[in-house]
Amino acid sequence: MKPKKDLITIESLSDEDICTILESAVSMKEIFTKSVKKVPVLRGKSVLTLFYEPSTRTRSSFEVAAHRLSADVTTFTPSTSSVVKGESVHDTIDTLMSMKMDYIIVRHKNSGIPAVIARHCNASVINAGDGAHAHPSQAFLDAFTIREHFGAAEGRRVVIIGDILHSRVARSTSCILRRLGAQVAFMGPRSLVPPMRYTGIECLADWDAVFAWKPDVIYLLRVQNERIENPFFPAADYHHAFGVTEQRLRRIEDEGMAVMHPGPVNRGVELCDAAMEYKNCLVCNQVENGIAARMSILYHLTPGTLS
Amino acid sequence: MTKTCITHAIWAPDGQECDVCTAPAVNASNILSAGDIPVPGVAQVTPAGKMKIPAQSRVIDAAGKLLLPALYDLHTCIEIPGRSKRECIMRAGEAAVRGGVWGMLVLPSPAFCFDNGAALDSFREAAEARSVAEMMPAGCISLGMRGNEQAPYNTLSTMRGVRILSDGESFPNNLLMLYRSMQYAADLELIFAVRADVPALTTHTYAHPSSTAYKLGLHPCPPCAEEIGTETLLRLAEATGARLHLQLVSTAESVRIIRRAKESGRVKVTAEVALHHLLYTHENIGNYDTVYKTVPPLRDKGDCEALLEGVKDGTIDCIVSAHTPCTPFSKKQDFISAPAGMVGLDTMLPTLYTKLVKPGLLSWAELVQACCLRPAAIASPWEDEEGGRATAPLLLFDPEEEFVVDEASLACGTLNTPLLGEKLYGKVTLPLH
C-alpha cells in the first residue's frame, strides 16, 4: 500500500489499504501465541494516547498494541492537564509536537477533531473515535472478527441494531463491511435511525423484519446514556423492543447467527446474560482482535508523510 | 458646487440607457435630475440625451456600465473578535462600500450591546467619524440581550431614532417577555427583528438532517425548529399588533408559512434570507469545511429554490449578507467548536450578479427590490428631518470587469468566505462623486 500518514476514516482508504491492513492483522495475531509477545518493528518510536473522552478498552487496546510493537507509549490525560484550563486543541498539539511524537492516537467528543489535528502536525494521527463520526480501528477489528469467523466478509449479512444516530461504530463498521462485499442493514428506535436516503443503508422496522432478513451477524450497539442529554426513547422499553432477549436468543441459536457488540455491554439492556455465554457470541474475540488490528494499523502508517 | 453627471449608463432595473446628475455630496437626496423614469423611493433618472448637463459639472461617460441604487443590508454583525470597536466600524464600512452596500443595520453583539442611550450615542459618533457607509444600530430587545428584562424602548426609539429591535443572534427564549415587549412597543412602530429557530430543538445541532450530517456525524438541526418558531412569532405579532421582521429564513416550509401569513393580511411581517442560503447547500460542507458553518445550517437544494422563489414573489422581502467576521484561528478549529458565519459585505453585489443575475436566476429589477428598495423601506434609513422619504444613493456597476477574491479584495478584516480564490464579475463604483 502507498504510504499513509493518518487513519481518520475508512472512506479515506483504498480497497487495497483495507485488505493489506486486515491481512497483516492475521500475522499480528500469530504473535500472541508465541511465548514472547513482542516484535521490534516500532522500536524507538513514540506513541501518544490523547483521549479527551473516557475510554478503557480502546485506550488499553492501543497501548497493548503499541507495546507489542516495542514502541514507547505516553499517556496524556486532558482532564488533569491544561485542557481543563481552556487550552485549545491546536495549542495542546503544538505542545505535544515539541515532544516529537511519531503517532498520536486521539479520541474526542467532537466529530472532526482528529482531522484537524492531522492537518496540524507531522505525526501519524489515528482516530480512536470522534463524536458520531468515525471509529476506524473498531471497523477493522469487526471486519477481522467476521472474516475470522466466517472465512470472508463477502456475501455476509450484518444487521446493526441500536443508536445509529450517535454511533461512530455504526458508520465505520457499516462502511468497511460494505467495502468488503457484505450487506448491512440498520434497526433501532425510530428517533435514532437516520432514514435510508441519508445513509444509503436499508432500515428494518423490528426484530421480525430482522429475522426475515436472514442475517449472519446480529451486531448490537451500546446504548450510550452518557451521550444523550434528552432521552430519545423510553429506557424501560429498550430491552424488550430492541435487545437480545432470551426468547430471541433461542432463535439466534437455532439459526446459528453470530452476535457482536463493541463493548462495554449493558447486560439486560442490549444483551441478556445468557447471550454472553452463547457460543457464537464474538464479543471476546472482538477484544482480542482489536489488539491485532491496531498493531496492523500502527505498522502500516508512516509518520511525516502526506496521506 | 461641482456636480457629477453620468451619461450613457444603463439603468439596471429596466435596462434603458440613461443619464443622471449628482452633486458631490454622497447623500442621495442631492441627486438633481427629476426625469422620466420614476422609481419609488429612489432617484429619478433621465433617458439618455435628454438631460441638460449643468455648467462646470464633471461628466463621467458610463457607457456599458449599469446604474442602480446602492444596496441596503438589514443583517450585519460587525464585531471582529479581539479587535477594537473603532477598527470593526472602519472595516465594516469599507467592506460595505466595496460590495455596493451603502447602508446597513448593525445588530447588537457583546461588544456593541445597544441596550442604552449612551451605547448608541458612542456608536453613532464612532460610525460617523470612521465609517464610509451608513450604519444604523438595532436596539436590543432585552437588557444585555439576556432575554429577561426589556431594554428602554422609549429612550432608544423616540430619543435615539432606533427603528428596529433585535437580540442579535438568538431566538427570544423568553416568550412571555417578548409578548409583553411587543405589546408595549406596538405603538412605537418598532420592528422586532427575530430569528425563528427554537433553541429547544437546535441546541447542539450543527447541520441540516442529510447525508452530510450522517456522514460527518454532526447532530442534525431539524427544519421544523425554524418553522415552529416562525408560526409562534407570527401568532405573537398578530396578537400584539407589533411589526415583525423574520431574520435568516432558511427552509422551504418557512417560506410557505410566511406567504400564508402575508396573504391573510393580519400580521405586519417582513422577512429576509441570507445570500448564502440561496447559494449553498449542506453538500458544500464537504469534509468539515468550517467556512460553510452557518446558523441556521445550509439546507437542501429544494430549500434554496423555494427561498429564491420567495424573494422573486416578495414573500421574502430582502436578501441580506448576514456578514459575520470570524478570525482565521477560530475557523481553523473543528467544525463543532468553530464559530458560525461568513463575511459577505465586500463581495455582496458582485456575488449577487455572478451567481444569480448572470445565470438568469434573478433579474436586475428583482435584485433592486430585494437588496435596495424593500430593505430601505423596512429600515427607512434615509428619511430626512421633515419625515419625507429621501432617495437612495446610486452606484455604477461594470459587469464586464472580473476579479479573484483574495486577501487584498477583502476589507472586512477576516477571510471567512467560501469565495476566497473564486472569480467574480463586476466592479462597484460607490460613491459616485
mmCIF file of C-alpha atoms in Angstrom, chain A residues 4-7 101-105 118 121-126 298 301-305:
data_model
loop_
_atom_site.group_PDB
_atom_site.id
_atom_site.type_symbol
_atom_site.label_atom_id
_atom_site.label_comp_id
_atom_site.label_asym_id
_atom_site.label_seq_id
_atom_site.Cartn_x
_atom_site.Cartn_y
_atom_site.Cartn_z
ATOM 1 C CA LYS A 4 -0.274 6.894 4.566
ATOM 2 C CA LYS A 5 0.253 9.312 7.384
ATOM 3 C CA ASP A 6 -3.091 9.156 9.155
ATOM 4 C CA LEU A 7 -6.088 6.960 9.715
ATOM 5 C CA MET A 101 5.811 12.180 18.916
ATOM 6 C CA ASP A 102 5.572 9.767 15.982
ATOM 7 C CA TYR A 103 1.995 8.588 16.493
ATOM 8 C CA ILE A 104 -0.927 10.344 18.161
ATOM 9 C CA ILE A 105 -3.979 8.283 18.966
ATOM 10 C CA ALA A 118 -3.764 15.540 11.407
ATOM 11 C CA CYS A 121 1.096 18.072 12.770
ATOM 12 C CA ASN A 122 3.632 15.699 11.253
ATOM 13 C CA ALA A 123 2.858 12.765 13.490
ATOM 14 C CA SER A 124 0.623 9.954 12.282
ATOM 15 C CA VAL A 125 -2.817 10.589 13.698
ATOM 16 C CA ILE A 126 -5.084 7.647 14.410
ATOM 17 C CA LEU A 298 0.252 1.274 13.629
ATOM 18 C CA LEU A 301 1.082 4.168 8.929
ATOM 19 C CA THR A 302 4.109 6.284 8.106
ATOM 20 C CA PRO A 303 4.640 9.410 10.205
ATOM 21 C CA GLY A 304 5.733 12.575 8.427
ATOM 22 C CA THR A 305 4.336 11.629 5.013
#
